[in-house]
Amino acid sequence: MALVQLTISALPAHVRTARLMATAVARRAGIAETALDEIRLAVGEACSRAVEAHRAHCPDQPIRLELIDSAVPRPEGPQGGAPAAIPHNGNGRSAQRFEVVVADRAPVSDPGSTVNHHAAGGTGIFLGEQQTPAGGVSGLSPDVGLAVIVGLADEVSIEPNDDGTVVRMSWPLGQSEPENTELVD
Amino acid sequence: MDLKLDHYTKDDTEVVVVEGEIDVYTAPRLRELLIDLVNKGNFHLVVNMEKVEFLDSTGLGVLVGGLKRVRAHDGTLDLVCTQERILKIFRITGLTKVFGIYESVQEAIDKRKTN
């Protein structure tokens, strides 16, 4: 397993840095060119969400990213023991994958709750007299970014807990054409 | 690359030309421009995204916000975009049903006038 760790301050300018880093590591890991745009967008969404949450609750705390290439032979564990654990992914498969973990430390309103990927009205779009929910960009639910991640990543888990939220996204290595997932009929 | 914004008048439409990356860092500039144009009485907007290299949900939010503003004045906000990498996020979020998305500025203007 090859690992790249990145810690960024909760500043919008650094989201691009994270996107560029993730894309570069994914390309090096052998991700199909067609999936690189998806990774770039999904990582950007996850980091944007984390940055906004930190700016609202804990601007001095950094956001942590891990870029994991599971295709590289994993090093032996401490004292030559068992290898490090295979990173978790959505359905528990341990195939060769490229995984991105974005961990924030912003408080979660309801730890353990499942994130609503399908915001009100099916699209999370608030036009006319509807007011955008708190935390949303003008006219869009704050859940739209997470919905985009779900639509782009091959596997995804979003884990709110007492320490913040961990977003795990992964894509198979050496894949052919990624599926184009529609969230809305 | 950073975000470049320009705009010009064509017929009764204000065309906004966007180049570069629209994300959480740059989207506020686009939001300010759209608000400024609407405040100056431009209620029919076309956003030309042919040179946009990256668009995330923050950028989508700005476009939806702009749409809300012009609709409050019975106006329109249409998009010009043919890049699959950009269109994908509109499809994923269902926003293809909300925006008119056209292949050229002229097509966007002509469609609005015939509707």
mmCIF file of N, CA and C in Angstrom, chain A residues 24-142:
data_model
loop_
_atom_site.group_PDB
_atom_site.id
_atom_site.type_symbol
_atom_site.label_atom_id
_atom_site.label_comp_id
_atom_site.label_asym_id
_atom_site.label_seq_id
_atom_site.Cartn_x
_atom_site.Cartn_y
_atom_site.Cartn_z
ATOM 1 N N ALA A 24 -2.841 14.007 -9.177
ATOM 2 C CA ALA A 24 -1.475 13.564 -9.493
ATOM 3 C C ALA A 24 -1.203 12.169 -8.929
ATOM 4 N N VAL A 25 -1.622 11.941 -7.695
ATOM 5 C CA VAL A 25 -1.386 10.631 -7.072
ATOM 6 C C VAL A 25 -2.224 9.556 -7.772
ATOM 7 N N ALA A 26 -3.455 9.904 -8.133
ATOM 8 C CA ALA A 26 -4.323 8.941 -8.829
ATOM 9 C C ALA A 26 -3.737 8.565 -10.181
ATOM 10 N N ARG A 27 -3.225 9.563 -10.881
ATOM 11 C CA ARG A 27 -2.618 9.293 -12.193
ATOM 12 C C ARG A 27 -1.413 8.362 -12.027
ATOM 13 N N ARG A 28 -0.629 8.621 -11.022
ATOM 14 C CA ARG A 28 0.550 7.785 -10.774
ATOM 15 C C ARG A 28 0.143 6.363 -10.378
ATOM 16 N N ALA A 29 -1.007 6.252 -9.701
ATOM 17 C CA ALA A 29 -1.478 4.931 -9.276
ATOM 18 C C ALA A 29 -2.023 4.116 -10.443
ATOM 19 N N GLY A 30 -2.259 4.774 -11.564
ATOM 20 C CA GLY A 30 -2.726 4.040 -12.730
ATOM 21 C C GLY A 30 -4.221 4.128 -12.971
ATOM 22 N N ILE A 31 -4.860 5.090 -12.329
ATOM 23 C CA ILE A 31 -6.290 5.291 -12.558
ATOM 24 C C ILE A 31 -6.511 5.662 -14.024
ATOM 25 N N ALA A 32 -7.581 5.136 -14.594
ATOM 26 C CA ALA A 32 -7.903 5.443 -15.988
ATOM 27 C C ALA A 32 -8.104 6.941 -16.164
ATOM 28 N N GLU A 33 -7.654 7.435 -17.299
ATOM 29 C CA GLU A 33 -7.737 8.874 -17.570
ATOM 30 C C GLU A 33 -9.173 9.379 -17.452
ATOM 31 N N THR A 34 -10.134 8.533 -17.842
ATOM 32 C CA THR A 34 -11.538 8.945 -17.793
ATOM 33 C C THR A 34 -12.018 9.172 -16.363
ATOM 34 N N ALA A 35 -11.371 8.500 -15.406
ATOM 35 C CA ALA A 35 -11.802 8.628 -14.009
ATOM 36 C C ALA A 35 -11.112 9.784 -13.286
ATOM 37 N N LEU A 36 -10.057 10.333 -13.879
ATOM 38 C CA LEU A 36 -9.314 11.389 -13.189
ATOM 39 C C LEU A 36 -10.180 12.619 -12.929
ATOM 40 N N ASP A 37 -11.016 12.968 -13.908
ATOM 41 C CA ASP A 37 -11.906 14.115 -13.714
ATOM 42 C C ASP A 37 -12.882 13.864 -12.575
ATOM 43 N N GLU A 38 -13.342 12.605 -12.472
ATOM 44 C CA GLU A 38 -14.278 12.269 -11.398
ATOM 45 C C GLU A 38 -13.598 12.391 -10.037
ATOM 46 N N ILE A 39 -12.367 11.920 -9.966
ATOM 47 C CA ILE A 39 -11.621 12.005 -8.704
ATOM 48 C C ILE A 39 -11.381 13.463 -8.337
ATOM 49 N N ARG A 40 -10.981 14.239 -9.319
ATOM 50 C CA ARG A 40 -10.715 15.658 -9.073
ATOM 51 C C ARG A 40 -11.962 16.360 -8.525
ATOM 52 N N LEU A 41 -13.101 16.068 -9.147
ATOM 53 C CA LEU A 41 -14.339 16.717 -8.719
ATOM 54 C C LEU A 41 -14.797 16.208 -7.356
ATOM 55 N N ALA A 42 -14.736 14.896 -7.152
ATOM 56 C CA ALA A 42 -15.189 14.328 -5.875
ATOM 57 C C ALA A 42 -14.323 14.810 -4.711
ATOM 58 N N VAL A 43 -13.017 14.833 -4.925
ATOM 59 C CA VAL A 43 -12.108 15.309 -3.864
ATOM 60 C C VAL A 43 -12.365 16.790 -3.596
ATOM 61 N N GLY A 44 -12.574 17.555 -4.652
ATOM 62 C CA GLY A 44 -12.884 18.973 -4.481
ATOM 63 C C GLY A 44 -14.152 19.176 -3.678
ATOM 64 N N GLU A 45 -15.162 18.371 -3.967
ATOM 65 C CA GLU A 45 -16.424 18.487 -3.222
ATOM 66 C C GLU A 45 -16.220 18.152 -1.743
ATOM 67 N N ALA A 46 -15.503 17.070 -1.491
ATOM 68 C CA ALA A 46 -15.286 16.656 -0.101
ATOM 69 C C ALA A 46 -14.494 17.723 0.663
ATOM 70 N N CYS A 47 -13.478 18.269 0.012
ATOM 71 C CA CYS A 47 -12.652 19.286 0.678
ATOM 72 C C CYS A 47 -13.411 20.602 0.842
ATOM 73 N N SER A 48 -14.205 20.968 -0.153
ATOM 74 C CA SER A 48 -15.003 22.190 -0.041
ATOM 75 C C SER A 48 -15.966 22.084 1.126
ATOM 76 N N ARG A 49 -16.623 20.928 1.237
ATOM 77 C CA ARG A 49 -17.566 20.712 2.338
ATOM 78 C C ARG A 49 -16.843 20.814 3.673
ATOM 79 N N ALA A 50 -15.663 20.200 3.756
ATOM 80 C CA ALA A 50 -14.901 20.223 5.008
ATOM 81 C C ALA A 50 -14.438 21.645 5.347
ATOM 82 N N VAL A 51 -13.961 22.367 4.322
ATOM 83 C CA VAL A 51 -13.495 23.735 4.549
ATOM 84 C C VAL A 51 -14.641 24.610 5.058
ATOM 85 N N GLU A 52 -15.798 24.496 4.433
ATOM 86 C CA GLU A 52 -16.944 25.311 4.866
ATOM 87 C C GLU A 52 -17.335 24.956 6.296
ATOM 88 N N ALA A 53 -17.315 23.668 6.617
ATOM 89 C CA ALA A 53 -17.677 23.246 7.982
ATOM 90 C C ALA A 53 -16.667 23.773 8.997
ATOM 91 N N HIS A 54 -15.394 23.713 8.660
ATOM 92 C CA HIS A 54 -14.356 24.208 9.569
ATOM 93 C C HIS A 54 -14.446 25.724 9.738
ATOM 94 N N ARG A 55 -14.700 26.427 8.635
ATOM 95 C CA ARG A 55 -14.788 27.887 8.719
ATOM 96 C C ARG A 55 -15.944 28.304 9.629
ATOM 97 N N ALA A 56 -16.977 27.481 9.670
ATOM 98 C CA ALA A 56 -18.131 27.804 10.508
ATOM 99 C C ALA A 56 -17.903 27.432 11.969
ATOM 100 N N HIS A 57 -17.134 26.372 12.204
ATOM 101 C CA HIS A 57 -17.056 25.829 13.565
ATOM 102 C C HIS A 57 -15.655 25.836 14.178
ATOM 103 N N CYS A 58 -14.644 25.574 13.358
ATOM 104 C CA CYS A 58 -13.296 25.440 13.942
ATOM 105 C C CYS A 58 -12.254 25.851 12.905
ATOM 106 N N PRO A 59 -12.188 27.141 12.565
ATOM 107 C CA PRO A 59 -11.319 27.599 11.467
ATOM 108 C C PRO A 59 -9.834 27.336 11.686
ATOM 109 N N ASP A 60 -9.421 27.166 12.932
ATOM 110 C CA ASP A 60 -7.996 26.951 13.188
ATOM 111 C C ASP A 60 -7.579 25.484 13.043
ATOM 112 N N GLN A 61 -8.560 24.608 12.961
ATOM 113 C CA GLN A 61 -8.246 23.180 12.870
ATOM 114 C C GLN A 61 -7.937 22.799 11.419
ATOM 115 N N PRO A 62 -6.941 21.968 11.198
ATOM 116 C CA PRO A 62 -6.640 21.540 9.815
ATOM 117 C C PRO A 62 -7.559 20.398 9.365
ATOM 118 N N ILE A 63 -7.600 20.208 8.070
ATOM 119 C CA ILE A 63 -8.350 19.106 7.449
ATOM 120 C C ILE A 63 -7.333 18.103 6.931
ATOM 121 N N ARG A 64 -7.629 16.830 7.137
ATOM 122 C CA ARG A 64 -6.654 15.786 6.801
ATOM 123 C C ARG A 64 -7.130 14.982 5.589
ATOM 124 N N LEU A 65 -6.218 14.770 4.655
ATOM 125 C CA LEU A 65 -6.498 13.923 3.492
ATOM 126 C C LEU A 65 -5.528 12.761 3.476
ATOM 127 N N GLU A 66 -6.026 11.619 3.068
ATOM 128 C CA GLU A 66 -5.156 10.469 2.817
ATOM 129 C C GLU A 66 -5.459 9.961 1.415
ATOM 130 N N LEU A 67 -4.426 9.756 0.645
ATOM 131 C CA LEU A 67 -4.530 9.220 -0.709
ATOM 132 C C LEU A 67 -3.852 7.864 -0.692
ATOM 133 N N ILE A 68 -4.625 6.817 -0.921
ATOM 134 C CA ILE A 68 -4.135 5.459 -0.688
ATOM 135 C C ILE A 68 -4.203 4.658 -1.986
ATOM 136 N N ASP A 69 -3.055 4.157 -2.390
ATOM 137 C CA ASP A 69 -2.961 3.288 -3.557
ATOM 138 C C ASP A 69 -2.738 1.874 -3.041
ATOM 139 N N SER A 70 -3.768 1.054 -3.093
ATOM 140 C CA SER A 70 -3.662 -0.283 -2.508
ATOM 141 C C SER A 70 -3.009 -1.276 -3.458
ATOM 142 N N ALA A 71 -2.657 -0.837 -4.662
ATOM 143 C CA ALA A 71 -2.037 -1.755 -5.619
ATOM 144 C C ALA A 71 -0.582 -2.026 -5.283
ATOM 145 N N VAL A 72 0.045 -1.056 -4.630
ATOM 146 C CA VAL A 72 1.456 -1.208 -4.277
ATOM 147 C C VAL A 72 1.561 -2.228 -3.153
ATOM 148 N N PRO A 73 2.504 -3.173 -3.248
ATOM 149 C CA PRO A 73 2.658 -4.155 -2.169
ATOM 150 C C PRO A 73 2.778 -3.471 -0.819
ATOM 151 N N ARG A 74 1.978 -3.964 0.132
ATOM 152 C CA ARG A 74 1.947 -3.309 1.438
ATOM 153 C C ARG A 74 3.187 -3.644 2.246
ATOM 154 N N PRO A 75 3.704 -2.645 2.933
ATOM 155 C CA PRO A 75 4.891 -2.907 3.764
ATOM 156 C C PRO A 75 4.520 -3.776 4.952
ATOM 157 N N GLU A 76 5.535 -4.440 5.486
ATOM 158 C CA GLU A 76 5.286 -5.222 6.684
ATOM 159 C C GLU A 76 4.973 -4.299 7.846
ATOM 160 N N GLY A 77 4.206 -4.813 8.769
ATOM 161 C CA GLY A 77 3.852 -4.022 9.937
ATOM 162 C C GLY A 77 5.047 -3.871 10.864
ATOM 163 N N PRO A 78 4.809 -3.294 12.029
ATOM 164 C CA PRO A 78 5.898 -3.097 12.993
ATOM 165 C C PRO A 78 6.579 -4.419 13.356
ATOM 166 N N GLN A 79 7.871 -4.365 13.519
ATOM 167 C CA GLN A 79 8.692 -5.523 13.886
ATOM 168 C C GLN A 79 8.507 -6.684 12.891
ATOM 169 N N GLY A 80 8.260 -6.341 11.641
ATOM 170 C CA GLY A 80 8.149 -7.367 10.619
ATOM 171 C C GLY A 80 6.913 -8.229 10.779
ATOM 172 N N GLY A 81 5.939 -7.735 11.483
ATOM 173 C CA GLY A 81 4.724 -8.518 11.720
ATOM 174 C C GLY A 81 3.774 -8.455 10.539
ATOM 175 N N ALA A 82 2.500 -8.543 10.863
ATOM 176 C CA ALA A 82 1.474 -8.565 9.821
ATOM 177 C C ALA A 82 1.441 -7.232 9.086
ATOM 178 N N PRO A 83 1.070 -7.267 7.809
ATOM 179 C CA PRO A 83 0.976 -6.016 7.073
ATOM 180 C C PRO A 83 -0.113 -5.106 7.637
ATOM 181 N N ALA A 84 0.027 -3.838 7.288
ATOM 182 C CA ALA A 84 -0.987 -2.884 7.753
ATOM 183 C C ALA A 84 -2.358 -3.263 7.212
ATOM 184 N N ALA A 85 -3.373 -2.826 7.909
ATOM 185 C CA ALA A 85 -4.739 -3.189 7.533
ATOM 186 C C ALA A 85 -5.101 -2.598 6.177
ATOM 187 N N ILE A 86 -5.875 -3.363 5.432
ATOM 188 C CA ILE A 86 -6.368 -2.858 4.160
ATOM 189 C C ILE A 86 -7.404 -1.791 4.456
ATOM 190 N N PRO A 87 -7.337 -0.682 3.766
ATOM 191 C CA PRO A 87 -8.300 0.376 4.051
ATOM 192 C C PRO A 87 -9.726 -0.065 3.782
ATOM 193 N N HIS A 88 -10.608 0.436 4.611
ATOM 194 C CA HIS A 88 -12.021 0.150 4.445
ATOM 195 C C HIS A 88 -12.520 0.779 3.160
ATOM 196 N N ASN A 89 -13.415 0.069 2.481
ATOM 197 C CA ASN A 89 -14.164 0.753 1.441
ATOM 198 C C ASN A 89 -15.614 0.290 1.493
ATOM 199 N N GLY A 90 -16.422 0.914 0.680
ATOM 200 C CA GLY A 90 -17.864 0.826 0.830
ATOM 201 C C GLY A 90 -18.433 -0.569 1.002
ATOM 202 N N ASN A 91 -18.022 -1.524 0.185
ATOM 203 C CA ASN A 91 -18.658 -2.824 0.293
ATOM 204 C C ASN A 91 -17.703 -3.890 0.815
ATOM 205 N N GLY A 92 -16.592 -3.464 1.366
ATOM 206 C CA GLY A 92 -15.690 -4.395 2.006
ATOM 207 C C GLY A 92 -14.781 -5.147 1.055
ATOM 208 N N ARG A 93 -14.874 -4.885 -0.249
ATOM 209 C CA ARG A 93 -13.974 -5.567 -1.182
ATOM 210 C C ARG A 93 -12.551 -5.087 -0.958
ATOM 211 N N SER A 94 -11.606 -5.971 -1.181
ATOM 212 C CA SER A 94 -10.211 -5.589 -0.983
ATOM 213 C C SER A 94 -9.453 -5.616 -2.300
ATOM 214 N N ALA A 95 -10.153 -5.411 -3.414
ATOM 215 C CA ALA A 95 -9.497 -5.352 -4.712
ATOM 216 C C ALA A 95 -8.585 -4.140 -4.746
ATOM 217 N N GLN A 96 -7.704 -4.115 -5.752
ATOM 218 C CA GLN A 96 -6.768 -2.997 -5.858
ATOM 219 C C GLN A 96 -7.547 -1.732 -6.191
ATOM 220 N N ARG A 97 -7.416 -0.764 -5.312
ATOM 221 C CA ARG A 97 -8.230 0.433 -5.438
ATOM 222 C C ARG A 97 -7.401 1.673 -5.116
ATOM 223 N N PHE A 98 -7.898 2.807 -5.585
ATOM 224 C CA PHE A 98 -7.361 4.099 -5.173
ATOM 225 C C PHE A 98 -8.401 4.725 -4.254
ATOM 226 N N GLU A 99 -7.974 5.019 -3.034
ATOM 227 C CA GLU A 99 -8.921 5.514 -2.036
ATOM 228 C C GLU A 99 -8.495 6.895 -1.554
ATOM 229 N N VAL A 100 -9.474 7.751 -1.367
ATOM 230 C CA VAL A 100 -9.242 9.086 -0.815
ATOM 231 C C VAL A 100 -10.073 9.219 0.451
ATOM 232 N N VAL A 101 -9.425 9.631 1.526
ATOM 233 C CA VAL A 101 -10.113 9.844 2.796
ATOM 234 C C VAL A 101 -9.969 11.319 3.163
ATOM 235 N N VAL A 102 -11.091 11.972 3.378
ATOM 236 C CA VAL A 102 -11.091 13.375 3.806
ATOM 237 C C VAL A 102 -11.743 13.430 5.184
ATOM 238 N N ALA A 103 -10.968 13.842 6.170
ATOM 239 C CA ALA A 103 -11.465 13.852 7.551
ATOM 240 C C ALA A 103 -11.493 15.279 8.076
ATOM 241 N N ASP A 104 -12.660 15.698 8.533
ATOM 242 C CA ASP A 104 -12.749 17.015 9.154
ATOM 243 C C ASP A 104 -13.037 16.856 10.642
ATOM 244 N N ARG A 105 -12.900 17.952 11.358
ATOM 245 C CA ARG A 105 -13.104 17.922 12.807
ATOM 246 C C ARG A 105 -14.242 18.849 13.230
ATOM 247 N N ALA A 106 -15.081 19.197 12.281
ATOM 248 C CA ALA A 106 -16.217 20.056 12.609
ATOM 249 C C ALA A 106 -17.286 19.239 13.325
ATOM 250 N N PRO A 107 -17.930 19.821 14.319
ATOM 251 C CA PRO A 107 -18.954 19.069 15.047
ATOM 252 C C PRO A 107 -20.106 18.667 14.137
ATOM 253 N N VAL A 108 -20.612 17.482 14.376
ATOM 254 C CA VAL A 108 -21.733 16.967 13.600
ATOM 255 C C VAL A 108 -22.992 17.164 14.425
ATOM 256 N N SER A 109 -24.042 17.688 13.788
ATOM 257 C CA SER A 109 -25.270 17.979 14.535
ATOM 258 C C SER A 109 -25.889 16.707 15.092
ATOM 259 N N ASP A 110 -25.795 15.628 14.309
ATOM 260 C CA ASP A 110 -26.397 14.368 14.751
ATOM 261 C C ASP A 110 -25.449 13.224 14.419
ATOM 262 N N PRO A 111 -24.412 13.007 15.253
ATOM 263 C CA PRO A 111 -23.448 11.956 14.955
ATOM 264 C C PRO A 111 -24.137 10.607 14.779
ATOM 265 N N GLY A 112 -23.670 9.867 13.817
ATOM 266 C CA GLY A 112 -24.236 8.543 13.592
ATOM 267 C C GLY A 112 -25.407 8.558 12.636
ATOM 268 N N SER A 113 -25.901 9.755 12.343
ATOM 269 C CA SER A 113 -27.032 9.808 11.415
ATOM 270 C C SER A 113 -26.519 9.574 10.003
ATOM 271 N N THR A 114 -27.388 9.067 9.167
ATOM 272 C CA THR A 114 -27.003 8.891 7.776
ATOM 273 C C THR A 114 -27.217 10.205 7.046
ATOM 274 N N VAL A 115 -26.314 10.516 6.146
ATOM 275 C CA VAL A 115 -26.422 11.771 5.405
ATOM 276 C C VAL A 115 -27.510 11.627 4.358
ATOM 277 N N ASN A 116 -28.287 12.676 4.218
ATOM 278 C CA ASN A 116 -29.346 12.682 3.219
ATOM 279 C C ASN A 116 -28.760 13.054 1.866
ATOM 280 N N HIS A 117 -28.527 12.040 1.040
ATOM 281 C CA HIS A 117 -27.941 12.320 -0.278
ATOM 282 C C HIS A 117 -28.965 12.893 -1.243
ATOM 283 N N HIS A 118 -30.213 12.694 -0.927
ATOM 284 C CA HIS A 118 -31.257 13.188 -1.817
ATOM 285 C C HIS A 118 -32.007 14.274 -1.074
ATOM 286 N N ALA A 119 -31.603 15.493 -1.315
ATOM 287 C CA ALA A 119 -32.160 16.611 -0.556
ATOM 288 C C ALA A 119 -33.609 16.857 -0.944
ATOM 289 N N ALA A 120 -34.220 17.754 -0.191
ATOM 290 C CA ALA A 120 -35.642 18.029 -0.384
ATOM 291 C C ALA A 120 -35.963 18.272 -1.845
ATOM 292 N N GLY A 121 -37.066 17.686 -2.268
ATOM 293 C CA GLY A 121 -37.493 17.900 -3.647
ATOM 294 C C GLY A 121 -36.739 17.038 -4.633
ATOM 295 N N GLY A 122 -35.857 16.174 -4.143
ATOM 296 C CA GLY A 122 -35.167 15.245 -5.014
ATOM 297 C C GLY A 122 -33.869 15.800 -5.571
ATOM 298 N N THR A 123 -33.792 17.110 -5.770
ATOM 299 C CA THR A 123 -32.599 17.671 -6.390
ATOM 300 C C THR A 123 -31.792 18.531 -5.442
ATOM 301 N N GLY A 124 -32.408 18.978 -4.346
ATOM 302 C CA GLY A 124 -31.707 19.897 -3.459
ATOM 303 C C GLY A 124 -31.627 21.302 -4.023
ATOM 304 N N ILE A 125 -32.495 21.608 -4.993
ATOM 305 C CA ILE A 125 -32.504 22.917 -5.629
ATOM 306 C C ILE A 125 -33.647 23.731 -5.048
ATOM 307 N N PHE A 126 -33.357 24.938 -4.646
ATOM 308 C CA PHE A 126 -34.352 25.781 -3.998
ATOM 309 C C PHE A 126 -34.542 27.047 -4.817
ATOM 310 N N LEU A 127 -35.587 27.023 -5.639
ATOM 311 C CA LEU A 127 -35.877 28.164 -6.496
ATOM 312 C C LEU A 127 -37.118 28.875 -5.974
ATOM 313 N N GLY A 128 -37.434 29.986 -6.580
ATOM 314 C CA GLY A 128 -38.635 30.724 -6.222
ATOM 315 C C GLY A 128 -38.574 31.222 -4.792
ATOM 316 N N GLU A 129 -39.644 30.960 -4.049
ATOM 317 C CA GLU A 129 -39.753 31.496 -2.693
ATOM 318 C C GLU A 129 -39.031 30.625 -1.681
ATOM 319 N N GLN A 130 -38.602 29.422 -2.113
ATOM 320 C CA GLN A 130 -37.944 28.531 -1.165
ATOM 321 C C GLN A 130 -36.623 29.130 -0.697
ATOM 322 N N GLN A 131 -36.355 29.007 0.581
ATOM 323 C CA GLN A 131 -35.095 29.489 1.132
ATOM 324 C C GLN A 131 -34.072 28.364 1.139
ATOM 325 N N THR A 132 -32.857 28.699 0.758
ATOM 326 C CA THR A 132 -31.778 27.717 0.817
ATOM 327 C C THR A 132 -31.510 27.373 2.280
ATOM 328 N N PRO A 133 -31.377 26.078 2.599
ATOM 329 C CA PRO A 133 -31.107 25.713 3.985
ATOM 330 C C PRO A 133 -29.776 26.288 4.466
ATOM 331 N N ALA A 134 -29.670 26.443 5.765
ATOM 332 C CA ALA A 134 -28.418 26.936 6.348
ATOM 333 C C ALA A 134 -27.264 26.050 5.923
ATOM 334 N N GLY A 135 -26.163 26.672 5.564
ATOM 335 C CA GLY A 135 -24.990 25.913 5.150
ATOM 336 C C GLY A 135 -24.957 25.632 3.662
ATOM 337 N N GLY A 136 -26.024 25.969 2.978
ATOM 338 C CA GLY A 136 -26.063 25.734 1.544
ATOM 339 C C GLY A 136 -25.598 26.954 0.778
ATOM 340 N N VAL A 137 -25.040 26.693 -0.408
ATOM 341 C CA VAL A 137 -24.725 27.824 -1.267
ATOM 342 C C VAL A 137 -26.032 28.300 -1.876
ATOM 343 N N SER A 138 -26.026 29.508 -2.379
ATOM 344 C CA SER A 138 -27.256 30.129 -2.841
ATOM 345 C C SER A 138 -28.026 29.218 -3.787
ATOM 346 N N GLY A 139 -29.204 28.801 -3.336
ATOM 347 C CA GLY A 139 -30.067 28.022 -4.211
ATOM 348 C C GLY A 139 -29.831 26.535 -4.196
ATOM 349 N N LEU A 140 -28.836 26.070 -3.452
ATOM 350 C CA LEU A 140 -28.558 24.639 -3.426
ATOM 351 C C LEU A 140 -28.448 24.158 -1.985
ATOM 352 N N SER A 141 -28.957 22.957 -1.740
ATOM 353 C CA SER A 141 -28.821 22.347 -0.431
ATOM 354 C C SER A 141 -27.363 22.008 -0.151
ATOM 355 N N PRO A 142 -26.941 22.080 1.121
ATOM 356 C CA PRO A 142 -25.560 21.689 1.446
ATOM 357 C C PRO A 142 -25.305 20.218 1.161
#
